[in-house]
């Protein structure tokens, strides 16, 4: 006979076991590598049906004495140490080390052209993990795959219990586009260096490689320019809604650039002109045609401001700003904005854009601009960022320019998910998670094909976004989808299959503490 007390103990035990089974079932690593939920989906996966297990004696070995490769090894070690509790060291070895370790190596020059700049090959056996690439960038991308192949709890900052299994097989992986980015508007609302770095951690996790910073607009100038100090001091003083705003000192900007570099991310700085310039016009009276400084602006209207096209000082100003910014920016691009210049006459706009292109080129950089600039004569190597006007995109292509795809109705992260979304706008569309994913950069505009597209960028305008928590809500869970569009061949993409993988990322978002929109279109697998 079982008495009452025993009965309740058994019941409690059963509930406990059921709970445990449920949680561990959702976190279980399949022994079939091809069933992995990695985003972006790798180009090819061959499964061999076993496991590699990370153990307390696992170390990370790199070949050669390169400081850069050691740093990449250290990045992985740091990611694995906290949750596993293992003391993972980074060591060097000329040959594949003994059992139980991870080995990072660069391939001999030109031995694998298919992997390109950022591709990698990951060979997982029961004995070891081998990661190979042509370049350090490829090793860094491959490390993100290793992180995603491990259980989601690997992303937690406190010690967890294993086992830390990865299924065996080979992944050969490389991106479709060389430009896979996100834009953050730090002008409408200012975001701290720490917030920007957090966003870059997320970009790195999904193998994105560009962060475009919209550094100036009507509401705020966000970068210190030593030759024009009032831009930041005065023009950086406020933001939408009247908050205190802020700006990056040149030192802080360099900190962002370095943080990006360690993640193989390129910073693309934007100074928007000739419209969207009220913060500059408020800082220096001389920049205005009537010689009077404007008031700082904290609303969200667009199209009311313009630089004074006819004055020489305007170009002295632009040259100084671009020169200082170019010197701080290792990446190839300077973005000149050029959008919505509704207060600039067309006959002024065209020569202005022509002159500004020359200034950027003279400062050793390549021009990026919103597709509005296509009505000017585009110089060689100029990239037009398509956001709304198909005619402009076609005009840019006709002039031989490459197109960066940021269609507002598909790739604007400030667009609301649906009618119930509290943050954001919806002038271009409501963009649910499926709609953000189901499109292809090469078939959206009839005359813009594969040969014309440089890549994809999702843009977060921040008129309604005031802090990191809100930023995360608009960015997740759409970001992994944009990353996959940029990386994975369209033949390998399918919403019904993708949404299951995305659902499994829910555990990872949770482990990383990300505030995400739990879309009902996604079958989330998140333990309560
Ligand atoms: C259009 S897209 C703008 C921005 C706004 C955004 C809001 C573009 C080049 N210009 O100034 O912030 O819409 O969604």
mmCIF file with all atom_site columns, N, CA and C in Angstrom, residues 5 14 23 33 98 125 150 152 258 310 355 371 386 405 408:
data_model
loop_
_atom_site.group_PDB
_atom_site.id
_atom_site.type_symbol
_atom_site.label_atom_id
_atom_site.label_alt_id
_atom_site.label_comp_id
_atom_site.label_asym_id
_atom_site.label_entity_id
_atom_site.label_seq_id
_atom_site.pdbx_PDB_ins_code
_atom_site.Cartn_x
_atom_site.Cartn_y
_atom_site.Cartn_z
_atom_site.occupancy
_atom_site.B_iso_or_equiv
_atom_site.pdbx_formal_charge
_atom_site.auth_seq_id
_atom_site.auth_comp_id
_atom_site.auth_asym_id
_atom_site.auth_atom_id
_atom_site.pdbx_PDB_model_num
ATOM 1  N N  . UNK A 1 5   ? 1.456  10.295 2.028   1.00 0.00 ? 5   UNK A N  1
ATOM 2  C CA . UNK A 1 5   ? 2.687  11.075 1.932   1.00 0.00 ? 5   UNK A CA 1
ATOM 3  C C  . UNK A 1 5   ? 3.545  10.579 0.756   1.00 0.00 ? 5   UNK A C  1
ATOM 4  N N  . UNK A 1 14  ? 7.168  12.733 -10.310 1.00 0.00 ? 14  UNK A N  1
ATOM 5  C CA . UNK A 1 14  ? 6.730  12.594 -11.710 1.00 0.00 ? 14  UNK A CA 1
ATOM 6  C C  . UNK A 1 14  ? 6.676  13.947 -12.409 1.00 0.00 ? 14  UNK A C  1
ATOM 7  N N  . UNK A 1 23  ? 12.211 20.142 -20.804 1.00 0.00 ? 23  UNK A N  1
ATOM 8  C CA . UNK A 1 23  ? 13.242 21.159 -21.002 1.00 0.00 ? 23  UNK A CA 1
ATOM 9  C C  . UNK A 1 23  ? 14.422 20.587 -21.761 1.00 0.00 ? 23  UNK A C  1
ATOM 10 N N  . UNK A 1 33  ? 23.874 16.704 -37.998 1.00 0.00 ? 33  UNK A N  1
ATOM 11 C CA . UNK A 1 33  ? 24.307 18.093 -38.185 1.00 0.00 ? 33  UNK A CA 1
ATOM 12 C C  . UNK A 1 33  ? 23.441 18.852 -39.193 1.00 0.00 ? 33  UNK A C  1
ATOM 13 N N  . UNK A 1 98  ? 45.998 17.189 -30.182 1.00 0.00 ? 98  UNK A N  1
ATOM 14 C CA . UNK A 1 98  ? 45.385 15.934 -29.736 1.00 0.00 ? 98  UNK A CA 1
ATOM 15 C C  . UNK A 1 98  ? 43.882 16.033 -29.547 1.00 0.00 ? 98  UNK A C  1
ATOM 16 N N  . UNK A 1 125 ? 34.659 16.302 -35.919 1.00 0.00 ? 125 UNK A N  1
ATOM 17 C CA . UNK A 1 125 ? 34.700 14.854 -35.740 1.00 0.00 ? 125 UNK A CA 1
ATOM 18 C C  . UNK A 1 125 ? 34.507 14.577 -34.249 1.00 0.00 ? 125 UNK A C  1
ATOM 19 N N  . UNK A 1 150 ? 26.286 24.817 -30.431 1.00 0.00 ? 150 UNK A N  1
ATOM 20 C CA . UNK A 1 150 ? 26.227 24.392 -29.023 1.00 0.00 ? 150 UNK A CA 1
ATOM 21 C C  . UNK A 1 150 ? 24.838 24.688 -28.458 1.00 0.00 ? 150 UNK A C  1
ATOM 22 N N  . UNK A 1 152 ? 21.786 26.329 -26.450 1.00 0.00 ? 152 UNK A N  1
ATOM 23 C CA . UNK A 1 152 ? 21.535 27.768 -26.257 1.00 0.00 ? 152 UNK A CA 1
ATOM 24 C C  . UNK A 1 152 ? 22.119 28.296 -24.948 1.00 0.00 ? 152 UNK A C  1
ATOM 25 N N  . UNK A 1 258 ? 37.010 50.463 -33.272 1.00 0.00 ? 258 UNK A N  1
ATOM 26 C CA . UNK A 1 258 ? 37.852 49.332 -32.844 1.00 0.00 ? 258 UNK A CA 1
ATOM 27 C C  . UNK A 1 258 ? 37.030 48.123 -32.420 1.00 0.00 ? 258 UNK A C  1
ATOM 28 N N  . UNK A 1 310 ? 24.836 77.966 -52.517 1.00 0.00 ? 310 UNK A N  1
ATOM 29 C CA . UNK A 1 310 ? 25.630 78.933 -53.292 1.00 0.00 ? 310 UNK A CA 1
ATOM 30 C C  . UNK A 1 310 ? 26.880 79.439 -52.566 1.00 0.00 ? 310 UNK A C  1
ATOM 31 N N  . UNK A 1 355 ? 29.506 68.055 -56.418 1.00 0.00 ? 355 UNK A N  1
ATOM 32 C CA . UNK A 1 355 ? 30.665 68.597 -55.683 1.00 0.00 ? 355 UNK A CA 1
ATOM 33 C C  . UNK A 1 355 ? 31.004 67.733 -54.476 1.00 0.00 ? 355 UNK A C  1
ATOM 34 N N  . UNK A 1 371 ? 19.180 56.688 -52.527 1.00 0.00 ? 371 UNK A N  1
ATOM 35 C CA . UNK A 1 371 ? 18.997 56.597 -53.986 1.00 0.00 ? 371 UNK A CA 1
ATOM 36 C C  . UNK A 1 371 ? 18.597 57.923 -54.628 1.00 0.00 ? 371 UNK A C  1
ATOM 37 N N  . UNK A 1 386 ? 19.020 52.010 -52.036 1.00 0.00 ? 386 UNK A N  1
ATOM 38 C CA . UNK A 1 386 ? 17.612 52.070 -52.418 1.00 0.00 ? 386 UNK A CA 1
ATOM 39 C C  . UNK A 1 386 ? 16.709 51.957 -51.194 1.00 0.00 ? 386 UNK A C  1
ATOM 40 N N  . UNK A 1 405 ? 20.494 47.402 -51.047 1.00 0.00 ? 405 UNK A N  1
ATOM 41 C CA . UNK A 1 405 ? 19.047 47.242 -50.938 1.00 0.00 ? 405 UNK A CA 1
ATOM 42 C C  . UNK A 1 405 ? 18.537 47.434 -49.505 1.00 0.00 ? 405 UNK A C  1
ATOM 43 N N  . UNK A 1 408 ? 12.142 50.216 -47.917 1.00 0.00 ? 408 UNK A N  1
ATOM 44 C CA . UNK A 1 408 ? 11.481 50.599 -46.664 1.00 0.00 ? 408 UNK A CA 1
ATOM 45 C C  . UNK A 1 408 ? 10.349 49.645 -46.293 1.00 0.00 ? 408 UNK A C  1
#
